[in-house]
Short mmCIF file of C-alpha atoms in Angstrom, two decimals:
data_model
loop_
_atom_site.label_atom_id
_atom_site.label_comp_id
_atom_site.label_asym_id
_atom_site.label_seq_id
_atom_site.Cartn_x
_atom_site.Cartn_y
_atom_site.Cartn_z
CA UNK A 1 -22.26 -128.87 151.89
CA UNK A 2 -22.62 -131.10 148.82
CA UNK A 3 -22.25 -129.12 145.60
CA UNK A 4 -23.89 -131.66 143.28
CA UNK A 5 -26.46 -134.31 144.07
CA UNK A 6 -25.25 -137.71 142.87
CA UNK A 7 -28.67 -138.76 141.59
CA UNK A 8 -29.03 -135.57 139.54
CA UNK A 9 -25.50 -135.90 138.14
CA UNK A 10 -26.31 -139.40 136.84
CA UNK A 11 -29.54 -138.08 135.34
CA UNK A 12 -27.76 -135.21 133.58
CA UNK A 13 -25.05 -137.46 132.13
CA UNK A 14 -27.72 -139.76 130.71
CA UNK A 15 -29.99 -136.98 129.41
CA UNK A 16 -30.40 -136.72 125.64
CA UNK A 17 -29.97 -132.94 125.72
CA UNK A 18 -26.53 -133.15 127.36
CA UNK A 19 -25.34 -136.02 125.15
CA UNK A 20 -26.53 -134.61 121.82
CA UNK A 21 -25.31 -131.08 122.56
CA UNK A 22 -21.85 -132.32 123.61
CA UNK A 23 -21.24 -134.76 120.76
CA UNK A 24 -20.88 -132.07 118.01
CA UNK A 25 -18.32 -130.21 120.12
CA UNK A 26 -16.25 -133.36 120.65
CA UNK A 27 -16.45 -134.20 116.94
CA UNK A 28 -15.45 -130.66 115.90
CA UNK A 29 -12.50 -130.75 118.31
CA UNK A 30 -11.31 -134.15 117.06
CA UNK A 31 -11.63 -133.10 113.40
CA UNK A 32 -9.67 -129.90 114.06
CA UNK A 33 -6.93 -131.76 115.91
CA UNK A 34 -6.74 -134.41 113.19
CA UNK A 35 -6.54 -131.79 110.42
CA UNK A 36 -3.66 -129.84 111.92
CA UNK A 37 -1.87 -133.03 113.03
CA UNK A 38 -1.97 -134.19 109.41
CA UNK A 39 0.02 -131.21 108.13
CA UNK A 40 3.40 -132.64 107.15
CA UNK A 41 6.67 -130.73 107.19
CA UNK A 42 7.54 -128.86 103.99
CA UNK A 43 11.19 -129.60 103.09
CA UNK A 44 13.25 -126.81 101.57
CA UNK A 45 16.41 -128.89 101.65
CA UNK A 46 16.85 -131.56 100.52
CA UNK A 47 14.32 -130.66 97.80
CA UNK A 48 16.36 -130.08 94.63
CA UNK A 49 13.37 -130.60 92.35
CA UNK A 50 11.65 -127.43 93.54
CA UNK A 51 14.41 -125.16 94.84
CA UNK A 52 17.62 -123.63 93.53
CA UNK A 53 20.51 -122.94 95.91
CA UNK A 54 22.61 -119.88 94.99
CA UNK A 55 25.39 -118.12 96.87
CA UNK A 56 25.89 -114.39 97.42
CA UNK A 57 28.28 -112.09 99.26
CA UNK A 58 28.64 -108.50 100.40
CA UNK A 59 30.13 -107.21 97.12
CA UNK A 60 26.94 -105.25 96.31
CA UNK A 61 27.42 -103.40 99.61
CA UNK A 62 31.07 -102.63 98.87
CA UNK A 63 32.50 -105.62 100.73
CA UNK A 64 35.15 -108.13 99.73
CA UNK A 65 34.04 -111.39 101.39
CA UNK A 66 34.47 -114.38 99.10
CA UNK A 67 32.74 -117.69 98.43
CA UNK A 68 35.57 -120.14 97.80
CA UNK A 69 33.55 -123.29 97.15
CA UNK A 70 29.98 -124.60 97.14
CA UNK A 71 29.09 -128.29 97.37
CA UNK A 72 25.51 -129.59 97.05
CA UNK A 73 24.51 -133.23 97.53
CA UNK A 74 21.33 -135.03 98.54
CA UNK A 75 22.28 -134.75 102.19
CA UNK A 76 24.27 -131.52 102.60
CA UNK A 77 25.02 -128.06 101.26
CA UNK A 78 28.53 -126.91 102.16
CA UNK A 79 29.91 -123.39 101.71
CA UNK A 80 33.56 -122.50 102.17
CA UNK A 81 34.29 -118.79 102.39
CA UNK A 82 36.42 -115.95 103.77
CA UNK A 83 35.07 -112.91 105.63
CA UNK A 84 36.61 -109.52 104.82
CA UNK A 85 36.65 -106.41 107.02
CA UNK A 86 36.20 -104.00 104.13
CA UNK A 87 32.71 -103.05 105.42
CA UNK A 88 31.33 -102.88 108.96
CA UNK A 89 28.98 -105.86 108.67
CA UNK A 90 30.52 -108.37 106.23
CA UNK A 91 28.59 -111.44 105.15
CA UNK A 92 28.25 -114.33 102.75
CA UNK A 93 25.14 -116.41 102.30
CA UNK A 94 22.95 -118.89 100.51
CA UNK A 95 19.80 -117.87 98.62
CA UNK A 96 17.12 -120.56 98.33
CA UNK A 97 14.25 -119.93 95.92
CA UNK A 98 11.78 -121.84 93.72
CA UNK A 99 13.18 -122.81 90.33
CA UNK A 100 10.08 -121.63 88.47
CA UNK A 101 10.22 -118.17 90.08
CA UNK A 102 6.73 -118.52 91.52
CA UNK A 103 5.84 -117.88 95.15
CA UNK A 104 4.97 -120.67 97.57
CA UNK A 105 2.11 -120.59 100.09
CA UNK A 106 3.42 -121.86 103.43
CA UNK A 107 0.68 -120.29 105.56
CA UNK A 108 -0.20 -123.51 107.49
CA UNK A 109 3.28 -123.54 109.07
CA UNK A 110 4.42 -121.61 112.15
CA UNK A 111 8.07 -122.55 112.62
CA UNK A 112 11.26 -123.20 110.69
CA UNK A 113 13.66 -126.05 111.52
CA UNK A 114 17.24 -125.92 110.28
CA UNK A 115 20.02 -128.41 110.97
CA UNK A 116 23.52 -127.05 110.41
CA UNK A 117 27.13 -126.94 111.46
CA UNK A 118 28.92 -123.61 111.36
CA UNK A 119 32.49 -124.15 112.45
CA UNK A 120 33.93 -120.95 114.02
CA UNK A 121 30.78 -118.96 113.17
CA UNK A 122 29.22 -116.90 115.97
CA UNK A 123 25.72 -116.87 114.54
CA UNK A 124 23.41 -117.20 111.58
CA UNK A 125 21.02 -114.74 109.94
CA UNK A 126 17.81 -116.00 108.36
CA UNK A 127 15.65 -113.85 106.08
CA UNK A 128 12.24 -114.67 104.60
CA UNK A 129 11.58 -112.71 101.42
CA UNK A 130 7.89 -112.43 100.54
CA UNK A 131 5.70 -110.43 98.20
CA UNK A 132 4.95 -107.15 99.90
CA UNK A 133 1.53 -106.61 101.46
CA UNK A 134 2.40 -103.20 102.94
CA UNK A 135 1.52 -100.19 100.81
CA UNK A 136 2.69 -96.62 101.16
CA UNK A 137 0.31 -94.29 99.40
CA UNK A 138 0.07 -95.38 95.78
CA UNK A 139 3.48 -97.04 95.87
CA UNK A 140 4.00 -100.69 96.73
CA UNK A 141 7.48 -102.13 97.22
CA UNK A 142 8.22 -105.31 95.34
CA UNK A 143 9.41 -107.38 98.30
CA UNK A 144 9.22 -107.38 102.08
CA UNK A 145 11.97 -108.79 104.27
CA UNK A 146 11.50 -110.58 107.60
CA UNK A 147 14.73 -111.17 109.49
CA UNK A 148 16.03 -113.17 112.48
CA UNK A 149 19.51 -113.62 113.98
CA UNK A 150 20.45 -116.46 116.31
CA UNK A 151 23.63 -117.79 117.86
CA UNK A 152 24.76 -121.33 117.14
CA UNK A 153 26.56 -123.99 119.17
CA UNK A 154 29.57 -126.09 118.27
CA UNK A 155 28.90 -129.13 116.12
CA UNK A 156 25.91 -130.20 114.06
CA UNK A 157 22.65 -129.14 115.71
CA UNK A 158 19.01 -128.63 114.77
CA UNK A 159 17.48 -125.21 115.56
CA UNK A 160 13.72 -124.64 115.76
CA UNK A 161 12.64 -121.03 115.21
CA UNK A 162 9.09 -119.72 115.58
CA UNK A 163 8.04 -117.59 112.61
CA UNK A 164 6.81 -114.99 115.11
CA UNK A 165 10.47 -114.22 115.82
CA UNK A 166 11.03 -112.97 112.28
CA UNK A 167 10.78 -109.17 112.22
CA UNK A 168 11.30 -106.43 109.66
CA UNK A 169 14.85 -105.09 110.27
CA UNK A 170 15.29 -101.43 111.21
CA UNK A 171 17.27 -100.56 108.09
CA UNK A 172 14.51 -101.97 105.85
CA UNK A 173 11.71 -100.18 107.69
CA UNK A 174 13.66 -96.89 107.63
CA UNK A 175 14.35 -97.20 103.91
CA UNK A 176 10.70 -97.99 103.13
CA UNK A 177 9.27 -95.52 105.68
CA UNK A 178 7.35 -98.01 107.80
CA UNK A 179 6.62 -96.23 111.09
CA UNK A 180 6.19 -99.22 113.43
CA UNK A 181 7.58 -102.29 111.70
CA UNK A 182 7.61 -104.25 114.98
CA UNK A 183 3.82 -104.66 114.74
CA UNK A 184 3.99 -106.30 111.29
CA UNK A 185 3.87 -110.09 111.62
CA UNK A 186 5.79 -112.33 109.26
CA UNK A 187 3.61 -113.83 106.56
CA UNK A 188 4.60 -116.64 104.22
CA UNK A 189 1.53 -116.88 102.02
CA UNK A 190 3.70 -115.71 99.12
CA UNK A 191 7.25 -116.78 99.98
CA UNK A 192 9.75 -115.87 97.27
CA UNK A 193 13.08 -116.89 98.81
CA UNK A 194 15.04 -117.70 101.96
CA UNK A 195 18.45 -116.20 102.72
CA UNK A 196 20.87 -117.95 105.08
CA UNK A 197 23.99 -115.93 105.92
CA UNK A 198 26.78 -115.50 108.46
CA UNK A 199 26.14 -113.15 111.39
CA UNK A 200 28.36 -111.50 114.04
CA UNK A 201 31.42 -113.22 112.59
CA UNK A 202 34.63 -111.16 112.71
CA UNK A 203 36.88 -110.89 109.70
CA UNK A 204 39.34 -113.74 109.46
CA UNK A 205 42.04 -114.94 107.14
CA UNK A 206 40.83 -118.48 107.77
CA UNK A 207 38.65 -120.38 105.37
CA UNK A 208 35.34 -120.81 107.23
CA UNK A 209 32.73 -123.46 106.57
CA UNK A 210 28.94 -123.66 106.81
CA UNK A 211 27.18 -127.01 106.41
CA UNK A 212 23.39 -127.17 106.02
CA UNK A 213 22.01 -130.67 106.49
CA UNK A 214 18.28 -129.92 106.38
CA UNK A 215 15.83 -127.02 106.21
CA UNK A 216 12.07 -127.34 106.52
CA UNK A 217 8.92 -125.48 107.52
CA UNK A 218 6.91 -127.23 110.21
CA UNK A 219 3.80 -126.75 112.32
CA UNK A 220 3.87 -126.82 116.12
CA UNK A 221 0.36 -127.63 117.34
CA UNK A 222 1.07 -127.70 121.09
CA UNK A 223 -0.65 -124.39 121.90
CA UNK A 224 -3.52 -125.14 119.52
CA UNK A 225 -4.13 -128.53 121.12
CA UNK A 226 -4.26 -127.01 124.59
CA UNK A 227 -6.67 -124.31 123.39
CA UNK A 228 -9.02 -126.78 121.68
CA UNK A 229 -9.05 -129.14 124.67
CA UNK A 230 -9.73 -126.20 127.02
CA UNK A 231 -12.58 -124.92 124.83
CA UNK A 232 -14.19 -128.37 124.57
CA UNK A 233 -13.88 -128.88 128.32
CA UNK A 234 -15.32 -125.41 129.04
CA UNK A 235 -18.29 -125.98 126.71
CA UNK A 236 -19.07 -129.40 128.20
CA UNK A 237 -18.78 -128.00 131.73
CA UNK A 238 -21.12 -125.09 130.97
CA UNK A 239 -23.52 -127.45 129.20
CA UNK A 240 -23.48 -129.78 132.20
CA UNK A 241 -24.14 -126.96 134.67
CA UNK A 242 -27.03 -125.59 132.57
CA UNK A 243 -28.69 -129.00 132.29
CA UNK A 244 -28.03 -129.75 135.97
CA UNK A 245 -29.62 -126.49 137.11
CA UNK A 246 -32.62 -127.10 134.84
CA UNK A 247 -33.07 -130.61 136.24
CA UNK A 248 -32.75 -129.38 139.82
CA UNK A 249 -35.37 -126.67 139.29
CA UNK A 250 -37.65 -129.19 137.65
CA UNK A 251 -37.19 -131.63 140.54
CA UNK A 252 -37.93 -129.09 143.25
CA UNK A 253 -40.83 -127.39 141.45
CA UNK A 254 -40.03 -124.14 143.15
CA UNK A 255 -40.10 -120.67 141.70
CA UNK A 256 -36.79 -119.03 142.28
CA UNK A 257 -36.73 -115.25 142.31
CA UNK A 258 -33.36 -113.74 141.62
CA UNK A 259 -32.79 -110.17 142.72
CA UNK A 260 -30.16 -108.34 140.73
CA UNK A 261 -28.14 -105.66 142.38
CA UNK A 262 -26.50 -103.18 140.06
CA UNK A 263 -22.75 -103.28 140.26
CA UNK A 264 -20.97 -99.96 140.27
CA UNK A 265 -18.30 -99.88 137.61
CA UNK A 266 -15.31 -98.04 138.96
CA UNK A 267 -12.27 -97.49 136.83
CA UNK A 268 -9.05 -97.41 138.79
CA UNK A 269 -5.63 -96.56 137.67
CA UNK A 270 -3.30 -99.51 137.33
CA UNK A 271 -0.74 -99.15 140.14
CA UNK A 272 1.97 -100.83 138.02
CA UNK A 273 3.13 -97.61 136.43
CA UNK A 274 6.92 -97.67 136.79
CA UNK A 275 7.38 -98.09 133.06
CA UNK A 276 10.65 -96.11 133.05
CA UNK A 277 12.18 -98.68 135.39
CA UNK A 278 10.81 -101.48 133.25
CA UNK A 279 12.40 -99.97 130.12
CA UNK A 280 15.72 -99.38 131.91
CA UNK A 281 15.83 -103.04 133.00
CA UNK A 282 14.79 -104.52 129.65
CA UNK A 283 16.36 -102.32 126.95
CA UNK A 284 18.64 -105.22 125.89
CA UNK A 285 15.55 -107.01 124.53
CA UNK A 286 15.60 -106.40 120.76
CA UNK A 287 11.81 -106.92 120.67
CA UNK A 288 11.11 -104.13 123.21
CA UNK A 289 8.40 -102.01 121.58
CA UNK A 290 5.96 -99.36 122.75
CA UNK A 291 3.13 -101.87 122.52
CA UNK A 292 5.10 -104.44 124.55
CA UNK A 293 5.94 -101.97 127.35
CA UNK A 294 2.32 -100.83 127.52
CA UNK A 295 1.08 -104.41 127.77
CA UNK A 296 3.60 -105.38 130.48
CA UNK A 297 3.17 -102.28 132.70
CA UNK A 298 -0.52 -101.51 132.14
CA UNK A 299 0.28 -97.90 131.17
CA UNK A 300 -1.26 -96.51 127.98
CA UNK A 301 0.99 -95.91 124.97
CA UNK A 302 0.03 -92.22 124.89
CA UNK A 303 1.01 -91.74 128.54
CA UNK A 304 4.36 -93.49 128.00
CA UNK A 305 5.09 -91.34 124.93
CA UNK A 306 4.12 -88.07 126.65
CA UNK A 307 6.04 -88.87 129.85
CA UNK A 308 9.26 -89.72 127.98
CA UNK A 309 8.92 -86.57 125.85
CA UNK A 310 8.37 -84.38 128.94
CA UNK A 311 11.15 -85.92 131.05
CA UNK A 312 13.80 -86.65 128.46
CA UNK A 313 12.88 -84.48 125.46
CA UNK A 314 12.78 -87.33 122.96
CA UNK A 315 10.50 -90.03 121.61
CA UNK A 316 10.24 -93.65 122.80
CA UNK A 317 12.59 -95.13 120.19
CA UNK A 318 15.29 -92.49 120.74
CA UNK A 319 15.19 -93.02 124.52
CA UNK A 320 15.75 -96.79 124.14
CA UNK A 321 18.56 -96.21 121.62
CA UNK A 322 20.28 -93.85 124.09
CA UNK A 323 20.18 -96.54 126.80
CA UNK A 324 21.60 -99.10 124.38
CA UNK A 325 24.32 -96.77 123.09
CA UNK A 326 25.41 -95.81 126.63
CA UNK A 327 25.71 -99.49 127.56
CA UNK A 328 27.62 -100.19 124.34
CA UNK A 329 30.23 -97.57 125.33
CA UNK A 330 31.03 -99.63 128.41
CA UNK A 331 31.17 -102.90 126.45
CA UNK A 332 33.40 -101.38 123.75
CA UNK A 333 36.15 -101.08 126.35
CA UNK A 334 36.11 -104.88 126.73
CA UNK A 335 38.49 -105.98 123.97
CA UNK A 336 37.32 -109.63 124.01
CA UNK A 337 33.95 -108.66 122.53
CA UNK A 338 33.65 -107.83 118.84
CA UNK A 339 31.34 -105.06 117.68
CA UNK A 340 28.75 -107.46 116.27
CA UNK A 341 28.43 -109.20 119.66
CA UNK A 342 28.11 -105.86 121.45
CA UNK A 343 25.34 -104.75 119.09
CA UNK A 344 23.48 -107.98 119.82
CA UNK A 345 23.99 -107.73 123.61
CA UNK A 346 22.59 -104.19 123.94
CA UNK A 347 19.47 -104.90 121.88
CA UNK A 348 20.27 -104.12 118.25
CA UNK A 349 19.44 -106.92 115.81
CA UNK A 350 21.59 -105.45 113.03
CA UNK A 351 25.18 -104.20 113.33
CA UNK A 352 24.80 -101.66 110.54
CA UNK A 353 21.90 -100.00 112.36
CA UNK A 354 23.94 -99.98 115.59
CA UNK A 355 26.83 -98.27 113.77
CA UNK A 356 24.51 -95.57 112.36
CA UNK A 357 22.84 -94.82 115.71
CA UNK A 358 26.19 -94.74 117.55
CA UNK A 359 27.75 -92.37 115.02
CA UNK A 360 24.68 -90.10 115.05
CA UNK A 361 24.98 -89.83 118.86
CA UNK A 362 28.78 -89.39 119.21
CA UNK A 363 29.93 -88.36 115.69
CA UNK A 364 32.37 -91.30 115.60
CA UNK A 365 31.89 -94.98 114.76
CA UNK A 366 32.10 -97.73 117.43
CA UNK A 367 35.43 -98.85 115.97
CA UNK A 368 36.84 -95.32 116.21
CA UNK A 369 35.54 -94.99 119.78
CA UNK A 370 37.26 -98.24 120.78
CA UNK A 371 40.56 -97.19 119.16
CA UNK A 372 40.39 -93.75 120.79
CA UNK A 373 39.81 -95.19 124.28
CA UNK A 374 42.23 -98.12 124.02
CA UNK A 375 44.95 -97.97 126.64
#
């Protein structure tokens, strides 16, 4: 059976209605694509005219890590430093902020690209510091921190990080009493500074080095392009079908009576309800939230919360932390892994938070647990 008549298809494609209704959609799509394609990268380094580059260490947190030297040229920022074990999560870093102290609107961008070489470093922490848009009663905190850790490879490499990966760290949300910080998306309309620091790097007597060759905000339009093309295609297809049907009715001169039969709307329970198993298999994911589990399993957030409370006597967050802490006990017996790596492997994105949760559960720190159980 032929779906479309060739003669009618030719007539539709030549009809003024189809042509003039499709042209604005094509034009709008092309203009949108051209606009977003024209957004150039915003360089943070090298960009000495706008930004200052300052170092910092963990001394304010009681640490003793040291910046030995800083070198800034038109092509590279180099830090030489030593990490101390005086605190649980030692660090040194580079603070990048506008010289005039004003904020910068980087809203058109959706990813950050950094090219670096961190010899003997396990990972890097990036923090975006913005003016706070979250209020708590009548009080508004001055800044809000969005944070992301990532591991790095040997040699000089470029790393592309989606801004959606930047989250408010647990310690910041606890301090500022934000109940579900995982739902707050990073916003860079009012960017104040960028922090680049060492992460998951054990204390060492060696002089370590971090070289930053470039840092820029960029826009990835791949998903947007696919969406715009799909919308334009869908509109043109619907427009074609509407005009084709109208032409066919007109050609046949027949009255078509359409009988509508009411459709019974039955609500069924989603059979994919093993959310406990899903949580147990995915607790290592640091982005595992109540909203994420609900979306993946089809079970409502209220049902998940009530079921965990009834079966385990705790809330959602506590249940996940227990899974992570129990797994960390096993990994702590593996001497090749440092505590920072273990925290990352079991789903914590901050070693300090891991230490607090572990000690609250077992009344000893991870380091003490490892020493106590060492053969």
